Steps between C-alpha positions, in 0.01 A plus 500: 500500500373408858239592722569520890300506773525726815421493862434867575386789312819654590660294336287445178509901476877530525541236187204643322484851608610710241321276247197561671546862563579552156161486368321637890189507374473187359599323833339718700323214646812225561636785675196569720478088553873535670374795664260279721731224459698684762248742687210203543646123424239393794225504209661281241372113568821372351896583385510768269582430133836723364607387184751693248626368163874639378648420170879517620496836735197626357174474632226419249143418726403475867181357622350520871215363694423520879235225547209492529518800222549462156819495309676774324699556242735717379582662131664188274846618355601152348195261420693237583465585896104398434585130507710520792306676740147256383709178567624655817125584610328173401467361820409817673133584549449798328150632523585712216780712289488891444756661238562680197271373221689337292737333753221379730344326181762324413574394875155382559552287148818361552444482862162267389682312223758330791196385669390791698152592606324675199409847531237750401550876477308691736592869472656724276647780693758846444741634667540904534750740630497835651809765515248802553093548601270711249241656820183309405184782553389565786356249721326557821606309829908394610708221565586342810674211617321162566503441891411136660119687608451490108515112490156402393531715256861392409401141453163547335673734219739305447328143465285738225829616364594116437188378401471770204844417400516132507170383551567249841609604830562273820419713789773378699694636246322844473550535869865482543566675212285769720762435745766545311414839409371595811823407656696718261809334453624609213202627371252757572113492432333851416126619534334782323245628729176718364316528788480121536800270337457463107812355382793312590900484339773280642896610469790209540708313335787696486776494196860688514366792371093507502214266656184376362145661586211251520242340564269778437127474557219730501120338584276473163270803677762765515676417158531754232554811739853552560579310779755256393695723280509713789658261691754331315617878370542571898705191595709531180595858545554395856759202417697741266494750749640261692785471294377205263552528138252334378162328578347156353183324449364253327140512325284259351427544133205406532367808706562800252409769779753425740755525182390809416465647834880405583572652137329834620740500792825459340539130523674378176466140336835273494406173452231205483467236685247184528438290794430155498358214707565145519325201535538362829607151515273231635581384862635160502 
């Protein structure tokens, strides 16, 4: 068994590929990371992660990370890759590791046990898919597209979008993720309008044969009425319209409306996953 390491996402995709593809869903999001990889490598403060572990001509795991996000990995065929890819990461600064439950558990605990920064888990999340949208009722307003006149908006959503899902934001950070979505490289940000702007859905990240829907936000005032279920059903049936087979997102457990909202529209679970931080190391 060995693990190699790639230069391009190109390259990491043609070794690991149809692993990856094999189970869409479940790397809906190492997919969407080459997807910027290639269409925005400006934003990434360092070289790009690409690790793939084969056991002769198979291949067993695959791990990413585009600094200065978090690392991601893949579904573990073999737990034997777990050791490999930990010792391969030790001196890289990982803020943290997303993955499959059980395989980002044991990566953060073997990953520790060679001397790595310890790690806490910080959110406990689900993936879903859509093939097909159940017409939530009817909702008042319609969707547009996010144009650079809606930045102040844009930037203040989405700062609240990150701040109710991981508690901390940096506004520097906040603000060129408005950019990036503004820009629409890749991706493509979408309002729902009733009479003033009352929720707001992002589409990117784009796999073989879907792309992932999120982040979705909705201001505490207008909750409860419609408006994001309304939304995400539009730029779903929109994407499959479009020729995509399916649609992703991921939820937090945590928040048992947005599960059941994505439920109501045909969204299906596949498969957990936890995210988790680590320490940072002292300077010096």
């Amino acid at each position: 068994m060995e693990l190699r390491r790639f230069n391009s996402g190109e390259d990491f995709l043609a070794e690991a590929g149809d692993f990856l593809v094999a189970r869409e869903a479940e790397h809906n999001l190492i997919f969407g990371v080459c997807a910027s990889l290639r269409d925005m490598p400006e934003q990434y403060t360092a070289p790009a992660y690409l690790g793939v572990v084969s056991d002769d001509d198979r291949v067993v795991a695959a791990a990413i990370q585009t600094p200065p996000f978090q690392f991601v990995l893949s579904e573990i065929d073999d737990p034997a890759a777990v050791p490999l890819i930990a010792a391969d990461t030790l001196k890289r600064d990982l803020p943290g590791v997303l993955g499959p439950v059980e395989h980002v558990g044991a990566f953060v605990d073997v990953r520790t046990g060679m001397g790595g920064s310890p790690g806490h888990l910080k959110t406990s999340e689900r993936i879903f898919r859509l093939t097909a949208v159940v017409p939530p009722r009817p909702t008042p307003g319609r969707v547009r597209t996010a144009v650079p006149g809606d930045r102040p908006l844009v930037e203040a959503w989405l700062g609240a979008f990150m701040r109710e899902a991981i508690g901390e934001t940096e506004p520097a950070e906040v603000a060129a993720m408005a950019d990036r979505w503004l820009a629409g490289r890749g991706r493509t940000l979408y309002l729902w309008e009733d009479g003033e702007v009352v929720s707001l859905a992002g589409v990117g990240g784009p796999t073989p044969n879907g792309i992932r829907v999120g982040p979705v936000y909705t201001p505490p005032e207008v909750r409860a009425r419609g408006y994001a279920s309304a939304l995400v059903a539009a730029i779903s049936l929109a994407a499959l319209e479009a020729g995509r087979r399916f649609c992703f997102l991921f939820t937090d457990l945590a928040n048992p409306t947005s599960n059941h909202i994505y439920r109501a529209i045909g969204y299906e679970p596949v498969r957990d996953v936890d995210a988790w931080q680590f320490e940072r190391p002292p300077i010096g």
